[in-house]
């Protein structure tokens, strides 16, 4: 959703810390940490479902 995209933008676009993100959007650092864990887990799962994630290197 829009909040998830905003959090990712702040974390990886603006390279803010979890505490800085929390101050910007009115959450605690722990809440931001939990949200990032969930968001990144969902993205990872979606990539794996699509087969888009690179597998182990052959060799």
Coordinates of N, CA, C and O in Angstrom, one line a residue:
X1 N 0.8 -1.2 0.0 CA 0.0 0.0 0.0 C 0.9 1.3 0.0 O 2.1 1.2 0.0
X2 N 0.2 2.4 0.0 CA 1.0 3.7 -0.1 C 1.9 3.9 1.1 O 3.1 4.3 0.9
X3 N 1.5 3.5 2.3 CA 2.4 3.6 3.5 C 3.6 2.8 3.3 O 4.8 3.2 3.6
X4 N 3.5 1.5 2.9 CA 4.6 0.6 2.7 C 5.6 1.2 1.7 O 6.8 1.2 1.9
X5 N 5.1 1.7 0.6 CA 6.0 2.4 -0.4 C 6.7 3.6 0.1 O 7.9 3.8 -0.2
X6 N 6.0 4.4 0.9 CA 6.6 5.5 1.6 C 7.7 5.1 2.5 O 8.8 5.7 2.5
X7 N 7.5 4.1 3.3 CA 8.5 3.6 4.2 C 9.7 3.1 3.5 O 10.9 3.4 3.8
X8 N 9.5 2.3 2.4 CA 10.6 1.9 1.6 C 11.4 3.0 0.9 O 12.6 3.0 0.9
X9 N 10.7 4.0 0.5 CA 11.3 5.2 -0.1 C 12.2 5.9 0.9 O 13.3 6.3 0.6
X10 N 11.7 6.1 2.1 CA 12.5 6.7 3.1 C 13.7 5.9 3.5 O 14.8 6.5 3.7
X11 N 13.5 4.6 3.6 CA 14.6 3.7 4.1 C 15.7 3.6 3.0 O 16.9 3.7 3.3
X12 N 15.3 3.3 1.8 CA 16.3 3.0 0.7 C 16.5 4.2 -0.2 O 17.6 4.2 -0.8
X13 N 15.5 5.1 -0.4 CA 15.7 6.2 -1.2 C 16.5 7.3 -0.5 O 17.5 7.8 -1.0
X14 N 15.9 7.7 0.6 CA 16.6 8.8 1.4 C 17.6 8.2 2.4 O 18.2 9.0 3.1
X15 N 17.7 6.9 2.5 CA 18.6 6.3 3.4 C 18.5 6.7 4.9 O 19.5 6.9 5.6
X16 N 17.2 6.9 5.3 CA 17.0 7.2 6.7 C 17.1 6.0 7.6 O 16.9 4.9 7.2
X17 N 17.4 6.2 8.9 CA 17.4 5.1 9.9 C 15.9 4.8 10.2 O 15.0 5.6 10.0
X18 N 15.7 3.7 10.9 CA 14.4 3.3 11.4 C 13.9 4.4 12.3 O 12.7 4.7 12.3
X19 N 14.7 4.9 13.2 CA 14.3 5.9 14.2 C 13.9 7.2 13.4 O 12.9 7.8 13.8
X20 N 14.6 7.6 12.4 CA 14.3 8.8 11.6 C 13.0 8.6 10.9 O 12.2 9.5 10.8
X21 N 12.8 7.4 10.3 CA 11.5 7.2 9.6 C 10.4 7.3 10.6 O 9.3 7.9 10.4
X22 N 10.6 6.7 11.8 CA 9.5 6.7 12.8 C 9.2 8.1 13.2 O 8.0 8.5 13.3
X23 N 10.1 9.0 13.4 CA 9.9 10.4 13.7 C 9.1 11.1 12.6 O 8.2 11.9 12.9
X24 N 9.4 10.8 11.4 CA 8.7 11.4 10.2 C 7.3 11.0 10.1 O 6.4 11.8 9.7
X25 N 7.0 9.7 10.4 CA 5.6 9.2 10.2 C 4.8 9.0 11.4 O 3.7 8.5 11.4
X26 N 5.5 9.3 12.6 CA 4.7 9.1 13.9 C 4.7 7.7 14.4 O 3.6 7.4 15.0
X27 N 5.7 6.9 14.2 CA 5.8 5.6 14.8 C 7.0 5.4 15.6 O 8.0 6.2 15.4
X28 N 7.1 4.4 16.4 CA 8.3 4.1 17.1 C 9.3 3.4 16.2 O 8.9 2.8 15.1
X29 N 10.6 3.4 16.6 CA 11.6 2.7 15.8 C 11.2 1.2 15.7 O 11.4 0.6 14.7
X30 N 10.7 0.6 16.8 CA 10.3 -0.8 16.8 C 9.2 -1.1 15.8 O 9.2 -2.1 15.1
X31 N 8.2 -0.2 15.7 CA 7.1 -0.4 14.8 C 7.6 -0.3 13.4 O 7.2 -1.1 12.5
X32 N 8.6 0.6 13.1 CA 9.2 0.7 11.8 C 9.9 -0.6 11.4 O 9.8 -1.1 10.3
X33 N 10.7 -1.1 12.4 CA 11.4 -2.3 12.2 C 10.5 -3.4 11.8 O 10.8 -4.2 10.9
X34 N 9.4 -3.6 12.6 CA 8.4 -4.7 12.3 C 7.8 -4.5 10.9 O 7.6 -5.4 10.2
X35 N 7.5 -3.2 10.5 CA 6.9 -3.0 9.2 C 7.9 -3.3 8.1 O 7.5 -4.0 7.1
X36 N 9.1 -2.9 8.3 CA 10.1 -3.2 7.2 C 10.3 -4.7 7.1 O 10.5 -5.2 6.0
X37 N 10.4 -5.4 8.2 CA 10.5 -6.9 8.2 C 9.3 -7.5 7.4 O 9.5 -8.3 6.5
X38 N 8.1 -7.0 7.7 CA 7.0 -7.6 6.9 C 7.0 -7.2 5.5 O 6.8 -8.1 4.6
X39 N 7.3 -5.9 5.2 CA 7.3 -5.5 3.8 C 8.3 -6.2 3.0 O 8.0 -6.7 1.9
X40 N 9.5 -6.3 3.5 CA 10.6 -7.0 2.8 C 10.3 -8.5 2.6 O 10.6 -9.1 1.6
X41 N 9.7 -9.1 3.6 CA 9.3 -10.5 3.5 C 8.3 -10.7 2.4 O 8.4 -11.7 1.7
X42 N 7.3 -9.8 2.3 CA 6.3 -9.9 1.3 C 6.9 -9.7 -0.1 O 6.6 -10.4 -1.0
X43 N 7.8 -8.8 -0.2 CA 8.5 -8.6 -1.5 C 9.3 -9.8 -1.9 O 9.3 -10.2 -3.1
X44 N 10.0 -10.3 -0.9 CA 10.9 -11.5 -1.2 C 10.0 -12.7 -1.6 O 10.3 -13.4 -2.6
X45 N 8.9 -12.9 -0.9 CA 8.0 -14.0 -1.3 C 7.4 -13.8 -2.7 O 7.3 -14.8 -3.4
X46 N 7.0 -12.6 -3.0 CA 6.4 -12.3 -4.3 C 7.5 -12.6 -5.4 O 7.1 -13.1 -6.5
X47 N 8.7 -12.2 -5.2 CA 9.8 -12.5 -6.2 C 10.0 -13.9 -6.4 O 10.1 -14.4 -7.5
X48 N 10.0 -14.7 -5.3 CA 10.2 -16.1 -5.4 C 9.0 -16.8 -6.1 O 9.2 -17.7 -6.8
X49 N 7.8 -16.3 -5.8 CA 6.6 -16.9 -6.5 C 6.7 -16.6 -8.0 O 6.3 -17.5 -8.8
X50 N 7.2 -15.5 -8.4 CA 7.2 -15.1 -9.8 C 8.4 -15.8 -10.5 O 8.5 -15.7 -11.7
X51 N 9.3 -16.4 -9.7 CA 10.5 -17.0 -10.3 C 11.5 -15.9 -10.8 O 12.4 -16.2 -11.5
X52 N 11.3 -14.7 -10.3 CA 12.1 -13.6 -10.7 C 13.4 -13.5 -9.9 O 14.4 -12.9 -10.3
X53 N 13.4 -14.1 -8.7 CA 14.6 -14.0 -7.9 C 15.7 -14.9 -8.4 O 15.4 -16.1 -8.8
X54 N 16.9 -14.4 -8.5 CA 18.0 -15.3 -9.0 C 18.2 -16.5 -8.0 O 18.2 -16.3 -6.8
X55 N 18.5 -17.6 -8.6 CA 18.8 -18.8 -7.8 C 20.2 -18.9 -7.5 O 21.0 -18.0 -7.8
X56 N 20.6 -20.0 -6.8 CA 22.0 -20.2 -6.5 C 22.9 -20.2 -7.8 O 22.4 -20.7 -8.8
X57 N 24.1 -19.8 -7.7 CA 24.9 -19.8 -8.9 C 25.3 -21.2 -9.3 O 25.6 -22.0 -8.5
X58 N 25.2 -21.5 -10.6 CA 25.5 -22.8 -11.1 C 27.0 -22.9 -11.2 O 27.7 -21.9 -11.5
X59 N 27.5 -24.1 -10.9 CA 29.0 -24.2 -11.1 C 29.6 -25.1 -10.3 O 29.8 -25.8 -9.5

